[in-house]
PDB file of C-alpha atoms in Angstrom:
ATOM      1  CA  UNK M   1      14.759   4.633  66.718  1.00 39.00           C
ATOM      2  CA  UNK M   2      13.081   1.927  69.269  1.00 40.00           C
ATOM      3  CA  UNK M   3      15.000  -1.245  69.412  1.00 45.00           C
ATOM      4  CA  UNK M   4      13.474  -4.060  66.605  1.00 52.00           C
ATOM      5  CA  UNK M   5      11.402  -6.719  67.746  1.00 48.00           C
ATOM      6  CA  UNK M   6      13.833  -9.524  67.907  1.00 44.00           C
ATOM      7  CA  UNK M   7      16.144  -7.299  70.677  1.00 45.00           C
ATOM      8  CA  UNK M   8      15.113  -9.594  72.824  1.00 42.00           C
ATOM      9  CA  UNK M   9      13.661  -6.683  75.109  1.00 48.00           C
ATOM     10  CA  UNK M  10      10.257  -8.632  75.583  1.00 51.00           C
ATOM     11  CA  UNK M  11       8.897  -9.974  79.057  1.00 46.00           C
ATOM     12  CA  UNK M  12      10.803 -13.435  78.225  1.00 55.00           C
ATOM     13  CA  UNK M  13      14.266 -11.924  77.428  1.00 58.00           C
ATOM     14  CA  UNK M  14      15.694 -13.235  81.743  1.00 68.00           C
ATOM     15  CA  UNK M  15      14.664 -16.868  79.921  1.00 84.00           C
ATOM     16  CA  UNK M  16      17.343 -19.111  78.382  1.00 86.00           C
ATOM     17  CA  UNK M  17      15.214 -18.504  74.768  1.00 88.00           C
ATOM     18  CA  UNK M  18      15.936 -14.683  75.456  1.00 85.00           C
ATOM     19  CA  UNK M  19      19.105 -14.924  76.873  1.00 90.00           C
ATOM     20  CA  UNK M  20      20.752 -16.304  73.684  1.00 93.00           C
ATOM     21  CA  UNK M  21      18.144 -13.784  71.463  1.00 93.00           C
ATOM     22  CA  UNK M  22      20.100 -10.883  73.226  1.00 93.00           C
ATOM     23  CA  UNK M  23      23.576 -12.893  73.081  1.00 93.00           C
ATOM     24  CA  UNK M  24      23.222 -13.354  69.359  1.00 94.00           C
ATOM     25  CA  UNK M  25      22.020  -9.450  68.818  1.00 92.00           C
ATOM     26  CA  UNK M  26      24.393  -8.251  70.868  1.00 95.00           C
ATOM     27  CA  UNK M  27      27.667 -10.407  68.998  1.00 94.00           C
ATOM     28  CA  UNK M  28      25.899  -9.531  65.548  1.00 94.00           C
ATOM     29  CA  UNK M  29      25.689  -5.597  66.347  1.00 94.00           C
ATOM     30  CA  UNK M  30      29.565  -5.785  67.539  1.00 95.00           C
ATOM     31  CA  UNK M  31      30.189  -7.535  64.373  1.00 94.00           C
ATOM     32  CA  UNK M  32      28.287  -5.636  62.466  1.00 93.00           C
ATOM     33  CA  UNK M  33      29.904  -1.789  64.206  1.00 93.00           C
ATOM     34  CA  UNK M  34      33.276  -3.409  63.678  1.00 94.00           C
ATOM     35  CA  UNK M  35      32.664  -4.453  60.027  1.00 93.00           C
ATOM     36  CA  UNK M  36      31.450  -0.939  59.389  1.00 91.00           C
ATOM     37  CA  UNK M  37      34.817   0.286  59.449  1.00 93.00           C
ATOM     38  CA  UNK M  38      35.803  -1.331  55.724  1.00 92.00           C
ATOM     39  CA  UNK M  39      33.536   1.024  53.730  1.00 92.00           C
ATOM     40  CA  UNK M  40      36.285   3.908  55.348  1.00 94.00           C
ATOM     41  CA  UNK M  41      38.914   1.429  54.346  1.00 93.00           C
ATOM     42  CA  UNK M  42      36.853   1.324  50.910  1.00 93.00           C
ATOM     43  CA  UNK M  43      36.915   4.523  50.224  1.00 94.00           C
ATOM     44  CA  UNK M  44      40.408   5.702  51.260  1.00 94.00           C
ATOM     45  CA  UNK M  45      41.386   2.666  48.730  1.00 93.00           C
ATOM     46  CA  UNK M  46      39.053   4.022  45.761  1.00 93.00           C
ATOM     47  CA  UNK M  47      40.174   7.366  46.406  1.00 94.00           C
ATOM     48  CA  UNK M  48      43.705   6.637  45.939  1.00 93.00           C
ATOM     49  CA  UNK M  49      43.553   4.530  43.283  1.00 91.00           C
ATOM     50  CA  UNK M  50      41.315   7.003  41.385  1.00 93.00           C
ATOM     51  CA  UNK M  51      43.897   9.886  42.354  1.00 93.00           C
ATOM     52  CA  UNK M  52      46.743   7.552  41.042  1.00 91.00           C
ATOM     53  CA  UNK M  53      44.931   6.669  37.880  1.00 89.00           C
ATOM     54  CA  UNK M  54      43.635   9.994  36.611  1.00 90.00           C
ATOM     55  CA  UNK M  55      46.338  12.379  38.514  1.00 90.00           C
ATOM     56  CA  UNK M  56      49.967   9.833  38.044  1.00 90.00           C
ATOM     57  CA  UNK M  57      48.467   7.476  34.829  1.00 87.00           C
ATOM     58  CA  UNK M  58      49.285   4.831  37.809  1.00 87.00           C
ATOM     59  CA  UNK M  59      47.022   1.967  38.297  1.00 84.00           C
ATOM     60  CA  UNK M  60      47.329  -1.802  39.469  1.00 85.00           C
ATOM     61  CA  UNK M  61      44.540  -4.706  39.012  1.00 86.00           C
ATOM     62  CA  UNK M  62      45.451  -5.819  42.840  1.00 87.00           C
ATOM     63  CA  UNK M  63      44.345  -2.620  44.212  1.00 86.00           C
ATOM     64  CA  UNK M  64      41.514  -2.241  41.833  1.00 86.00           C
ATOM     65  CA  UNK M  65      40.668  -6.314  43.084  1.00 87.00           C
ATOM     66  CA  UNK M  66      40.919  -5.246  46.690  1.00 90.00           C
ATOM     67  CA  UNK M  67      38.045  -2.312  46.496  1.00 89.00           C
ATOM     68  CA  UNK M  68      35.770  -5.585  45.621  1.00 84.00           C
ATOM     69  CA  UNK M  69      37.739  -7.854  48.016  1.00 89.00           C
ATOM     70  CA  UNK M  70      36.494  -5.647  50.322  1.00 92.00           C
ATOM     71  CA  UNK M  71      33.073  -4.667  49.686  1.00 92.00           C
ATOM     72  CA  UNK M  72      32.341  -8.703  50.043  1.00 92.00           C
ATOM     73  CA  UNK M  73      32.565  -8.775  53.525  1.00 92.00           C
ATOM     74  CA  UNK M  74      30.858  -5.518  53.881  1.00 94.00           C
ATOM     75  CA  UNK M  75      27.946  -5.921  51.810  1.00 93.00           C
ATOM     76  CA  UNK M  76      27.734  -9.738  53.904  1.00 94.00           C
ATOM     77  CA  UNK M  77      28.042  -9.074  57.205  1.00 94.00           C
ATOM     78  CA  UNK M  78      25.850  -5.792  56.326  1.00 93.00           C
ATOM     79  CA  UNK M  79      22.681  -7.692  55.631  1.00 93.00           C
ATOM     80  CA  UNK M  80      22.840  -9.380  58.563  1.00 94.00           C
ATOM     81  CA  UNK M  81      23.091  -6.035  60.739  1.00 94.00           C
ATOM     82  CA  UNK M  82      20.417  -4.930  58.830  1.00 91.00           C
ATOM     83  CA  UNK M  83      18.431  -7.825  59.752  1.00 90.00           C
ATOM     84  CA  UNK M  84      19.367  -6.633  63.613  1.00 92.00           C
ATOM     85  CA  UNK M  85      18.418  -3.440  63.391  1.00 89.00           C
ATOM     86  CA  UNK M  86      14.901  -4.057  61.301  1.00 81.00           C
ATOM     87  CA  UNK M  87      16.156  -1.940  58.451  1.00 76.00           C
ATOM     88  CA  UNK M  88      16.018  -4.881  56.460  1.00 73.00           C
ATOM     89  CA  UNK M  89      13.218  -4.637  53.403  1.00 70.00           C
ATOM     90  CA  UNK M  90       9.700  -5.507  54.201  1.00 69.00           C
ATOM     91  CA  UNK M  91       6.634  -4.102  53.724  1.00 69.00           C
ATOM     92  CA  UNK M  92       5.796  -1.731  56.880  1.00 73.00           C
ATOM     93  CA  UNK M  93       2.822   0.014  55.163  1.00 75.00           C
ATOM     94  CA  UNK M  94       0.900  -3.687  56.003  1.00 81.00           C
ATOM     95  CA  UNK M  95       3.465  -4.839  58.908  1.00 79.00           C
ATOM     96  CA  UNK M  96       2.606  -1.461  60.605  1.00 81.00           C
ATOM     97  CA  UNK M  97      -1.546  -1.834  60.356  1.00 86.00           C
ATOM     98  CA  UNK M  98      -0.937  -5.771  61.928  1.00 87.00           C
ATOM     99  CA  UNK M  99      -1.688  -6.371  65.950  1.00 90.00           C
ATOM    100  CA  UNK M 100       1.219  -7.416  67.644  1.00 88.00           C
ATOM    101  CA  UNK M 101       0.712 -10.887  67.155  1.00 91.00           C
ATOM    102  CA  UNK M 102      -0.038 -10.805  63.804  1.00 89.00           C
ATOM    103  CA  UNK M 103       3.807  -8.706  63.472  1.00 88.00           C
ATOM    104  CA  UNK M 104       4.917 -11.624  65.608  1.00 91.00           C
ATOM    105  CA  UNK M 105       3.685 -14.456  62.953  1.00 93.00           C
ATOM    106  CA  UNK M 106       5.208 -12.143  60.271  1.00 90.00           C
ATOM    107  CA  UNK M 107       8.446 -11.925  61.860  1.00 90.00           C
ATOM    108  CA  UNK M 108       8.363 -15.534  62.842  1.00 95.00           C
ATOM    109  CA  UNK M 109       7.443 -16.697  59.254  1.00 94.00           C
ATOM    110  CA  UNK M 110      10.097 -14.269  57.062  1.00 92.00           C
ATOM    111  CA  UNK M 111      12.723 -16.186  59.560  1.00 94.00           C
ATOM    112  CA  UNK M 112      12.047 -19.392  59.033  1.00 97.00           C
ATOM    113  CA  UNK M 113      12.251 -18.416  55.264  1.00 95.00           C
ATOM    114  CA  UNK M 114      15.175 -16.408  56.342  1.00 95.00           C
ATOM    115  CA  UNK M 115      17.109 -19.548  57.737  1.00 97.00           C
ATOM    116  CA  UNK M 116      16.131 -21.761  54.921  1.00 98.00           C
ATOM    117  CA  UNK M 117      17.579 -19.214  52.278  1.00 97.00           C
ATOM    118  CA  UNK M 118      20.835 -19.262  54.796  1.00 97.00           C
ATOM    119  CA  UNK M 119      21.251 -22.980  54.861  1.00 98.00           C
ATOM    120  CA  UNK M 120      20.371 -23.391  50.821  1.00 97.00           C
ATOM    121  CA  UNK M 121      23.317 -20.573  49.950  1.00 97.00           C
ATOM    122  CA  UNK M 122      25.466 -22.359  52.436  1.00 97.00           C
ATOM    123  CA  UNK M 123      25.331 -26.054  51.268  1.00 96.00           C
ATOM    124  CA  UNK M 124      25.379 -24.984  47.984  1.00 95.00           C
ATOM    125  CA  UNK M 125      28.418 -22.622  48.084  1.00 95.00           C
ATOM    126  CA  UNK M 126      30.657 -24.796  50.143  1.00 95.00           C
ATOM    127  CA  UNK M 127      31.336 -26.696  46.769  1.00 93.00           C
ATOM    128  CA  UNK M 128      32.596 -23.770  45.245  1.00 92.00           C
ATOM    129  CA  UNK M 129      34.822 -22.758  48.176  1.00 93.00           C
ATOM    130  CA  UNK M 130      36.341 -26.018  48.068  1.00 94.00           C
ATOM    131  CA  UNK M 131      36.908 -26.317  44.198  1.00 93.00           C
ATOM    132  CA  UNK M 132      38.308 -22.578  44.320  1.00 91.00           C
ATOM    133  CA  UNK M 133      40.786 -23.828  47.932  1.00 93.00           C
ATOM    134  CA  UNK M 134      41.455 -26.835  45.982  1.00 93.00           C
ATOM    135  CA  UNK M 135      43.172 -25.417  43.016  1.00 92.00           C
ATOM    136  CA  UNK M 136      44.705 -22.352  45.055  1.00 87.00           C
ATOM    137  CA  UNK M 137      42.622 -19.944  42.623  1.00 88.00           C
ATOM    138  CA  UNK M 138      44.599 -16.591  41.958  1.00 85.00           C
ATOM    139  CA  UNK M 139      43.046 -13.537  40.013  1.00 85.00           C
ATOM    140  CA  UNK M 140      42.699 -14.206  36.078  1.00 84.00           C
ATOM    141  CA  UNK M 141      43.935 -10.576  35.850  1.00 85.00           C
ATOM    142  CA  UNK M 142      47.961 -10.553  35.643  1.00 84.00           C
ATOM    143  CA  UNK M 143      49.117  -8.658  39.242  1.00 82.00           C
ATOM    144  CA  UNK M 144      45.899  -9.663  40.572  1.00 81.00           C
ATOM    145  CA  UNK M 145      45.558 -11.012  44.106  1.00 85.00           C
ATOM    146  CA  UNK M 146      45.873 -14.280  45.153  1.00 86.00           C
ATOM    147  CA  UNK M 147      43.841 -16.795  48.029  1.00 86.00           C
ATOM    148  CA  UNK M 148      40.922 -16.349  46.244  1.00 87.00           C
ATOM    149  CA  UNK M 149      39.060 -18.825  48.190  1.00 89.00           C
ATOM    150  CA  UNK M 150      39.661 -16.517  51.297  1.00 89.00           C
ATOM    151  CA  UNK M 151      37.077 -14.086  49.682  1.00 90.00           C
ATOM    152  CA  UNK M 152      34.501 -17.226  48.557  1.00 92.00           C
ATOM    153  CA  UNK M 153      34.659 -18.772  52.120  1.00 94.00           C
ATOM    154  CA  UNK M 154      32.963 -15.221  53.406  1.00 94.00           C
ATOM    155  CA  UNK M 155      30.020 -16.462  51.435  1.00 95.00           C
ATOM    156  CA  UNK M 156      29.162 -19.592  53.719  1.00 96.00           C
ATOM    157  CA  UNK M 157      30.098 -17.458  56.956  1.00 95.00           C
ATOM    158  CA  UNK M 158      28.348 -14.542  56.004  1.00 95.00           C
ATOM    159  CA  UNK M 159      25.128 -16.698  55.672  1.00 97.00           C
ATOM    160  CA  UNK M 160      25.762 -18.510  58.712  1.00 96.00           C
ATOM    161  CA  UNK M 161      25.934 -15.193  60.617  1.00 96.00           C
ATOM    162  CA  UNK M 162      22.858 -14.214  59.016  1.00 96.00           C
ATOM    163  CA  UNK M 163      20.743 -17.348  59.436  1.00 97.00           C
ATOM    164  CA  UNK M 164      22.424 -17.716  63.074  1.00 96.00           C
ATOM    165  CA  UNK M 165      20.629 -13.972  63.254  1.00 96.00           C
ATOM    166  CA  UNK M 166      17.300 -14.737  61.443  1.00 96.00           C
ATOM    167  CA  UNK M 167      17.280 -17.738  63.886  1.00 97.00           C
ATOM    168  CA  UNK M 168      17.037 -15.505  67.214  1.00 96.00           C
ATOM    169  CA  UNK M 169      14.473 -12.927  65.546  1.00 94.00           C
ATOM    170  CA  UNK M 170      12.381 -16.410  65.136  1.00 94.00           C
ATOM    171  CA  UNK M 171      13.027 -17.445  68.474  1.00 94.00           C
ATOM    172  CA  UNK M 172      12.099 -13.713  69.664  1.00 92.00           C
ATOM    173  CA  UNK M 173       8.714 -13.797  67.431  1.00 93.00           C
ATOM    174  CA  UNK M 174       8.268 -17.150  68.885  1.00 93.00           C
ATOM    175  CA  UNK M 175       8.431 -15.565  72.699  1.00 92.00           C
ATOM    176  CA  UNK M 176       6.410 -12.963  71.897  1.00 90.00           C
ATOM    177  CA  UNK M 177       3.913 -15.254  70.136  1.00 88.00           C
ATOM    178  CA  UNK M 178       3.255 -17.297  73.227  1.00 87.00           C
ATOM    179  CA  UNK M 179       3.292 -14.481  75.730  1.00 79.00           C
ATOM    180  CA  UNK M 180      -0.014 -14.058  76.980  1.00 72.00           C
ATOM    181  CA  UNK M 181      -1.596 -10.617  75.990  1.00 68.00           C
ATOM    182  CA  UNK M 182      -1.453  -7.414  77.981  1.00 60.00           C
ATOM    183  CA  UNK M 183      -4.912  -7.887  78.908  1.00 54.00           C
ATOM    184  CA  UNK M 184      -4.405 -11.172  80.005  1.00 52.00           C
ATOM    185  CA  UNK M 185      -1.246 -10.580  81.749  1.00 52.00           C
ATOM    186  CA  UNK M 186      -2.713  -8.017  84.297  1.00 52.00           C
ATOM    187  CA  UNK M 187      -5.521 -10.266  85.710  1.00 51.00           C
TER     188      UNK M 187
END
């Protein structure tokens, strides 16, 4: 699979613009390879507590809480590697038919949507971090887990990885947008 546009790969990646492209692709991939660890984690977790529950008639609402406490920062930090590594949804049947410019202004125009979806989830769910931190909100559940604002406050980081991530692919499309064309380029 050949790198995604925003790798920073272009003929303006030795410029500061490219430099922090690559720094941020680089930081989210290692995030991203690290993070995709938990879904073992995950399923070593559901695996025992199905064994327990169906084998032993043993169960416990803090391991059953965990399985989700941990698929939050998976499924977050998962979108943005996504985003990284182009697998991210958009419609390639078009994207794939457009000259590279015209991928460019794409690419340039889903990430300034991109970073205004980050910014809107992040204003908007640092309230509910701080009510939930505020009252020390526990599990409902009786033997639940507790800190539940730990798990909320991945929301606001999670989105601030991914528009810090959508930021550099628009900074990329940006590059490649004002890079004269090949033709150009070899007179």
């Amino acid at each position: 699979m050949s790198a995604p546009p925003s790798a920073g790969n272009g003929p303006a990646s030795g410029t500061l613009p490219g430099a922090f492209v690559a720094a941020v692709n680089r930081a989210v991939d290692r995030i991203g390879r690290a993070a995709s660890w938990l879904t073992l984690v995950i399923v070593v977790v559901m695996a025992v507590n199905v064994l327990l529950r169906y084998v032993f008639s043993i169960g416990s609402v803090w391991s059953q809480e965990l399985e989700w406490h941990l698929l939050a920062p998976l499924v977050l930090i998962g979108m943005t590697y996504a985003l990284n590594k182009g697998e991210h949804v958009r419609v390639d049947v078009f994207y794939a038919r457009y000259s590279p410019r015209g991928q460019a202004a794409v690419d340039l125009f889903t990430a300034v949507l991109a970073v205004a979806l980050a910014a809107l989830v992040i204003r908007y769910s640092m309230n509910y971090v701080e009510q939930s931190y505020s009252i020390d909100e526990i599990s409902a559940d009786p033997g639940g887990l507790t800190h539940r604002w730990v798990l909320k406050a991945l929301i606001p980081l999670g989105f601030a990885l991914f528009g810090l991530q959508a930021f550099a692919q628009g900074v990329a499309a940006a590059l490649r947008l004002s890079a004269k064309p090949a033709a150009e380029s070899g007179r």
